[in-house]
Amino acid sequence: MMLQFGQIAEHGRKRVPDATGIPALEVAPSEDDAFLLAIEVQSEPDPDKPLDWACHVARLHLMYELPILLLVVCRNRTTATWAAGPFESRFGTWTFQVLRPLVLGPDDLPEIMDASSIAQQPVLATLAAITHSEGEKITDALEALARGMRSLDRDTALYLCRLLEVGLGDTAARETWIRLLTAGVL
């Protein structure tokens, strides 16, 4: 059988995911070591996700010409264990790609409740709130996060609010966060 260009698309293969909607932060500890931190929130294991992640990482690398570190933030231990991979793309016995995301789950970050810590490390505090969003103390953590974000510049606070809203997904914690925002706590 002879293949021609375009045949894959004609057979309805999965479309390549768009990488432009992925939250990402440029990290530049020094001029030579800059990289992009691509942040994905995963609520449960999904067998299709590793291929999407590989596409996202490749596209971001092409778009920004920086090394990409994929950070997968999980709200429970089971998903965090799964998300750590490694995920191998294979043909027969040949492995042609391996993806090993950096994973943060509830066992990897402490709950951050004090406003001074939040003001000093707002990204870490936001990620901690996502990982602990199913915990008993999430309302207290979100209230503290909102207070701590008051000291941030507007763009940073808006970015982290959006990341948190997306990261909380369809949890009760998301409703609490939206209620705090509409009440003007931030």
PDB file of C-alpha atoms in Angstrom:
ATOM      1  CA  MET A   1       0.000   0.000   0.000  1.00  0.00           C
ATOM      2  CA  MET A   2       1.363   3.407  -0.920  1.00  0.00           C
ATOM      3  CA  LEU A   3       0.653   6.368   1.375  1.00  0.00           C
ATOM      4  CA  GLN A   4       0.176   9.873   0.112  1.00  0.00           C
ATOM      5  CA  PHE A   5       0.441  13.207   1.927  1.00  0.00           C
ATOM      6  CA  GLY A   6      -2.733  14.154   3.736  1.00  0.00           C
ATOM      7  CA  GLN A   7      -3.940  10.595   4.124  1.00  0.00           C
ATOM      8  CA  ILE A   8      -3.703  10.679   7.925  1.00  0.00           C
ATOM      9  CA  ALA A   9      -5.961  13.737   8.127  1.00  0.00           C
ATOM     10  CA  GLU A  10      -8.431  12.156   5.711  1.00  0.00           C
ATOM     11  CA  HIS A  11      -8.759   9.125   7.987  1.00  0.00           C
ATOM     12  CA  GLY A  12      -9.877  11.302  10.882  1.00  0.00           C
ATOM     13  CA  ARG A  13      -6.889  10.948  13.180  1.00  0.00           C
ATOM     14  CA  LYS A  14      -6.892  13.002  16.338  1.00  0.00           C
ATOM     15  CA  ARG A  15      -6.166  16.647  15.715  1.00  0.00           C
ATOM     16  CA  VAL A  16      -3.028  18.151  17.216  1.00  0.00           C
ATOM     17  CA  PRO A  17      -3.943  20.054  20.402  1.00  0.00           C
ATOM     18  CA  ASP A  18      -3.473  23.798  20.435  1.00  0.00           C
ATOM     19  CA  ALA A  19      -0.698  24.855  22.819  1.00  0.00           C
ATOM     20  CA  THR A  20      -1.674  28.502  23.024  1.00  0.00           C
ATOM     21  CA  GLY A  21      -4.159  28.006  25.872  1.00  0.00           C
ATOM     22  CA  ILE A  22      -1.705  26.351  28.272  1.00  0.00           C
ATOM     23  CA  PRO A  23      -0.777  28.435  31.307  1.00  0.00           C
ATOM     24  CA  ALA A  24       2.966  28.949  31.155  1.00  0.00           C
ATOM     25  CA  LEU A  25       5.544  30.982  33.043  1.00  0.00           C
ATOM     26  CA  GLU A  26       8.960  31.990  31.796  1.00  0.00           C
ATOM     27  CA  VAL A  27      11.513  31.255  34.496  1.00  0.00           C
ATOM     28  CA  ALA A  28      14.855  33.015  34.157  1.00  0.00           C
ATOM     29  CA  PRO A  29      17.173  32.259  37.103  1.00  0.00           C
ATOM     30  CA  SER A  30      20.079  33.534  34.954  1.00  0.00           C
ATOM     31  CA  GLU A  31      20.448  34.574  31.322  1.00  0.00           C
ATOM     32  CA  ASP A  32      21.616  31.147  30.169  1.00  0.00           C
ATOM     33  CA  ASP A  33      19.172  29.039  32.146  1.00  0.00           C
ATOM     34  CA  ALA A  34      15.760  30.407  31.120  1.00  0.00           C
ATOM     35  CA  PHE A  35      12.990  27.886  30.545  1.00  0.00           C
ATOM     36  CA  LEU A  36       9.227  27.805  30.210  1.00  0.00           C
ATOM     37  CA  LEU A  37       7.144  26.153  32.910  1.00  0.00           C
ATOM     38  CA  ALA A  38       3.996  24.745  31.265  1.00  0.00           C
ATOM     39  CA  ILE A  39       1.328  24.108  33.888  1.00  0.00           C
ATOM     40  CA  GLU A  40      -1.385  21.492  33.462  1.00  0.00           C
ATOM     41  CA  VAL A  41      -3.954  20.570  36.100  1.00  0.00           C
ATOM     42  CA  GLN A  42      -5.083  16.959  36.020  1.00  0.00           C
ATOM     43  CA  SER A  43      -8.034  15.790  38.093  1.00  0.00           C
ATOM     44  CA  GLU A  44      -7.951  12.085  37.179  1.00  0.00           C
ATOM     45  CA  PRO A  45      -5.912   9.650  35.078  1.00  0.00           C
ATOM     46  CA  ASP A  46      -6.658  10.013  31.372  1.00  0.00           C
ATOM     47  CA  PRO A  47      -4.981   7.660  28.870  1.00  0.00           C
ATOM     48  CA  ASP A  48      -5.175  10.304  26.102  1.00  0.00           C
ATOM     49  CA  LYS A  49      -3.451  13.026  28.113  1.00  0.00           C
ATOM     50  CA  PRO A  50       0.216  11.953  27.732  1.00  0.00           C
ATOM     51  CA  LEU A  51       0.010  12.321  23.942  1.00  0.00           C
ATOM     52  CA  ASP A  52      -1.604  15.751  24.346  1.00  0.00           C
ATOM     53  CA  TRP A  53       1.139  16.747  26.791  1.00  0.00           C
ATOM     54  CA  ALA A  54       3.863  15.644  24.384  1.00  0.00           C
ATOM     55  CA  CYS A  55       2.270  17.770  21.640  1.00  0.00           C
ATOM     56  CA  HIS A  56       1.953  20.764  23.985  1.00  0.00           C
ATOM     57  CA  VAL A  57       5.592  20.522  25.041  1.00  0.00           C
ATOM     58  CA  ALA A  58       6.796  20.271  21.430  1.00  0.00           C
ATOM     59  CA  ARG A  59       4.646  23.201  20.265  1.00  0.00           C
ATOM     60  CA  LEU A  60       5.677  25.437  23.150  1.00  0.00           C
ATOM     61  CA  HIS A  61       9.317  24.601  22.486  1.00  0.00           C
ATOM     62  CA  LEU A  62       8.899  25.595  18.831  1.00  0.00           C
ATOM     63  CA  MET A  63       6.935  28.759  19.672  1.00  0.00           C
ATOM     64  CA  TYR A  64       9.275  30.134  22.344  1.00  0.00           C
ATOM     65  CA  GLU A  65      12.584  28.411  21.539  1.00  0.00           C
ATOM     66  CA  LEU A  66      13.110  27.662  25.216  1.00  0.00           C
ATOM     67  CA  PRO A  67      13.378  24.372  27.083  1.00  0.00           C
ATOM     68  CA  ILE A  68       9.963  23.326  28.415  1.00  0.00           C
ATOM     69  CA  LEU A  69       9.299  21.823  31.822  1.00  0.00           C
ATOM     70  CA  LEU A  70       5.832  20.300  32.065  1.00  0.00           C
ATOM     71  CA  LEU A  71       4.374  20.654  35.554  1.00  0.00           C
ATOM     72  CA  VAL A  72       1.268  18.560  36.207  1.00  0.00           C
ATOM     73  CA  VAL A  73      -0.663  19.677  39.285  1.00  0.00           C
ATOM     74  CA  CYS A  74      -2.949  17.020  40.791  1.00  0.00           C
ATOM     75  CA  ARG A  75      -5.620  17.217  43.488  1.00  0.00           C
ATOM     76  CA  ASN A  76      -5.257  13.602  44.678  1.00  0.00           C
ATOM     77  CA  ARG A  77      -2.542  10.983  45.240  1.00  0.00           C
ATOM     78  CA  THR A  78      -3.849   8.482  42.685  1.00  0.00           C
ATOM     79  CA  THR A  79      -3.704  10.980  39.844  1.00  0.00           C
ATOM     80  CA  ALA A  80      -0.320  12.324  40.966  1.00  0.00           C
ATOM     81  CA  THR A  81       1.172   8.819  40.957  1.00  0.00           C
ATOM     82  CA  TRP A  82      -0.216   8.147  37.479  1.00  0.00           C
ATOM     83  CA  ALA A  83       0.845  11.540  36.087  1.00  0.00           C
ATOM     84  CA  ALA A  84       4.499  10.996  37.036  1.00  0.00           C
ATOM     85  CA  GLY A  85       4.780   8.478  34.195  1.00  0.00           C
ATOM     86  CA  PRO A  86       7.042   7.847  32.474  1.00  0.00           C
ATOM     87  CA  PHE A  87       4.954   7.755  29.306  1.00  0.00           C
ATOM     88  CA  GLU A  88       6.626   6.017  26.394  1.00  0.00           C
ATOM     89  CA  SER A  89       5.719   6.233  22.739  1.00  0.00           C
ATOM     90  CA  ARG A  90       6.750   2.972  21.122  1.00  0.00           C
ATOM     91  CA  PHE A  91       6.776   1.163  17.856  1.00  0.00           C
ATOM     92  CA  GLY A  92       7.424  -2.504  18.517  1.00  0.00           C
ATOM     93  CA  THR A  93      10.433  -2.646  20.807  1.00  0.00           C
ATOM     94  CA  TRP A  94      11.686   0.786  19.773  1.00  0.00           C
ATOM     95  CA  THR A  95      10.930   3.682  22.137  1.00  0.00           C
ATOM     96  CA  PHE A  96      10.983   6.916  20.169  1.00  0.00           C
ATOM     97  CA  GLN A  97       9.796   9.321  22.864  1.00  0.00           C
ATOM     98  CA  VAL A  98       9.609   9.383  26.658  1.00  0.00           C
ATOM     99  CA  LEU A  99       7.695  12.014  28.634  1.00  0.00           C
ATOM    100  CA  ARG A 100       8.392  12.485  32.339  1.00  0.00           C
ATOM    101  CA  PRO A 101       6.362  15.372  33.757  1.00  0.00           C
ATOM    102  CA  LEU A 102       7.219  17.069  37.013  1.00  0.00           C
ATOM    103  CA  VAL A 103       4.213  16.354  39.253  1.00  0.00           C
ATOM    104  CA  LEU A 104       2.853  18.141  42.309  1.00  0.00           C
ATOM    105  CA  GLY A 105       0.189  16.473  44.384  1.00  0.00           C
ATOM    106  CA  PRO A 106      -1.147  16.891  47.912  1.00  0.00           C
ATOM    107  CA  ASP A 107       1.801  14.929  49.347  1.00  0.00           C
ATOM    108  CA  ASP A 108       4.342  17.224  47.673  1.00  0.00           C
ATOM    109  CA  LEU A 109       3.276  20.647  48.979  1.00  0.00           C
ATOM    110  CA  PRO A 110       2.219  21.780  52.423  1.00  0.00           C
ATOM    111  CA  GLU A 111      -0.965  23.766  52.868  1.00  0.00           C
ATOM    112  CA  ILE A 112      -0.021  27.447  52.940  1.00  0.00           C
ATOM    113  CA  MET A 113      -2.228  29.490  55.233  1.00  0.00           C
ATOM    114  CA  ASP A 114      -0.342  32.645  56.223  1.00  0.00           C
ATOM    115  CA  ALA A 115      -0.503  35.794  54.095  1.00  0.00           C
ATOM    116  CA  SER A 116       3.213  36.624  54.459  1.00  0.00           C
ATOM    117  CA  SER A 117       4.263  33.266  52.957  1.00  0.00           C
ATOM    118  CA  ILE A 118       1.707  33.745  50.199  1.00  0.00           C
ATOM    119  CA  ALA A 119       3.036  37.226  49.406  1.00  0.00           C
ATOM    120  CA  GLN A 120       6.618  35.873  49.264  1.00  0.00           C
ATOM    121  CA  GLN A 121       5.791  32.800  47.139  1.00  0.00           C
ATOM    122  CA  PRO A 122       2.467  33.454  45.410  1.00  0.00           C
ATOM    123  CA  VAL A 123       2.886  30.878  42.635  1.00  0.00           C
ATOM    124  CA  LEU A 124       3.753  28.132  45.114  1.00  0.00           C
ATOM    125  CA  ALA A 125       0.816  29.152  47.321  1.00  0.00           C
ATOM    126  CA  THR A 126      -1.541  29.021  44.323  1.00  0.00           C
ATOM    127  CA  LEU A 127      -0.302  25.558  43.348  1.00  0.00           C
ATOM    128  CA  ALA A 128      -0.635  24.405  46.968  1.00  0.00           C
ATOM    129  CA  ALA A 129      -4.246  25.593  47.044  1.00  0.00           C
ATOM    130  CA  ILE A 130      -4.971  23.572  43.897  1.00  0.00           C
ATOM    131  CA  THR A 131      -3.341  20.409  45.239  1.00  0.00           C
ATOM    132  CA  HIS A 132      -5.221  20.696  48.547  1.00  0.00           C
ATOM    133  CA  SER A 133      -8.535  21.828  47.039  1.00  0.00           C
ATOM    134  CA  GLU A 134     -10.279  18.667  48.207  1.00  0.00           C
ATOM    135  CA  GLY A 135      -8.949  19.020  51.773  1.00  0.00           C
ATOM    136  CA  GLU A 136     -10.780  20.097  54.920  1.00  0.00           C
ATOM    137  CA  LYS A 137      -8.926  23.417  55.278  1.00  0.00           C
ATOM    138  CA  ILE A 138      -9.370  24.694  51.720  1.00  0.00           C
ATOM    139  CA  THR A 139     -11.702  27.559  52.659  1.00  0.00           C
ATOM    140  CA  ASP A 140      -9.150  28.904  55.155  1.00  0.00           C
ATOM    141  CA  ALA A 141      -6.380  28.480  52.584  1.00  0.00           C
ATOM    142  CA  LEU A 142      -8.334  30.337  49.891  1.00  0.00           C
ATOM    143  CA  GLU A 143      -9.164  33.197  52.266  1.00  0.00           C
ATOM    144  CA  ALA A 144      -5.483  33.490  53.177  1.00  0.00           C
ATOM    145  CA  LEU A 145      -4.512  33.311  49.494  1.00  0.00           C
ATOM    146  CA  ALA A 146      -6.907  36.129  48.634  1.00  0.00           C
ATOM    147  CA  ARG A 147      -5.458  38.302  51.441  1.00  0.00           C
ATOM    148  CA  GLY A 148      -1.879  37.471  50.433  1.00  0.00           C
ATOM    149  CA  MET A 149      -2.531  38.366  46.791  1.00  0.00           C
ATOM    150  CA  ARG A 150      -3.440  41.932  47.759  1.00  0.00           C
ATOM    151  CA  SER A 151       0.267  42.759  47.916  1.00  0.00           C
ATOM    152  CA  LEU A 152       0.897  41.572  44.335  1.00  0.00           C
ATOM    153  CA  ASP A 153       0.859  43.712  41.221  1.00  0.00           C
ATOM    154  CA  ARG A 154      -2.418  43.554  39.315  1.00  0.00           C
ATOM    155  CA  ASP A 155      -1.144  41.453  36.365  1.00  0.00           C
ATOM    156  CA  THR A 156       0.387  38.806  38.619  1.00  0.00           C
ATOM    157  CA  ALA A 157      -2.706  38.637  40.808  1.00  0.00           C
ATOM    158  CA  LEU A 158      -4.998  38.304  37.761  1.00  0.00           C
ATOM    159  CA  TYR A 159      -2.805  35.566  36.260  1.00  0.00           C
ATOM    160  CA  LEU A 160      -2.783  33.593  39.517  1.00  0.00           C
ATOM    161  CA  CYS A 161      -6.531  34.079  40.030  1.00  0.00           C
ATOM    162  CA  ARG A 162      -7.177  32.640  36.577  1.00  0.00           C
ATOM    163  CA  LEU A 163      -4.736  29.753  37.145  1.00  0.00           C
ATOM    164  CA  LEU A 164      -6.460  28.982  40.443  1.00  0.00           C
ATOM    165  CA  GLU A 165      -9.943  29.164  38.948  1.00  0.00           C
ATOM    166  CA  VAL A 166      -8.968  26.751  36.157  1.00  0.00           C
ATOM    167  CA  GLY A 167      -7.022  24.515  38.540  1.00  0.00           C
ATOM    168  CA  LEU A 168      -9.912  24.174  40.958  1.00  0.00           C
ATOM    169  CA  GLY A 169     -12.048  22.794  38.130  1.00  0.00           C
ATOM    170  CA  ASP A 170     -15.553  21.802  39.153  1.00  0.00           C
ATOM    171  CA  THR A 171     -14.799  21.476  42.867  1.00  0.00           C
ATOM    172  CA  ALA A 172     -16.650  23.162  45.712  1.00  0.00           C
ATOM    173  CA  ALA A 173     -13.421  25.072  46.332  1.00  0.00           C
ATOM    174  CA  ARG A 174     -13.856  26.849  42.985  1.00  0.00           C
ATOM    175  CA  GLU A 175     -17.263  28.123  44.099  1.00  0.00           C
ATOM    176  CA  THR A 176     -15.680  29.357  47.343  1.00  0.00           C
ATOM    177  CA  TRP A 177     -12.928  31.137  45.371  1.00  0.00           C
ATOM    178  CA  ILE A 178     -15.434  32.837  43.060  1.00  0.00           C
ATOM    179  CA  ARG A 179     -17.502  33.896  46.072  1.00  0.00           C
ATOM    180  CA  LEU A 180     -14.386  35.431  47.667  1.00  0.00           C
ATOM    181  CA  LEU A 181     -13.565  37.313  44.479  1.00  0.00           C
ATOM    182  CA  THR A 182     -17.093  38.665  44.020  1.00  0.00           C
ATOM    183  CA  ALA A 183     -17.200  39.690  47.695  1.00  0.00           C
ATOM    184  CA  GLY A 184     -14.122  41.829  47.051  1.00  0.00           C
ATOM    185  CA  VAL A 185     -11.775  39.947  49.383  1.00  0.00           C
ATOM    186  CA  LEU A 186      -8.957  40.336  46.869  1.00  0.00           C
TER     187      LEU A 186
END
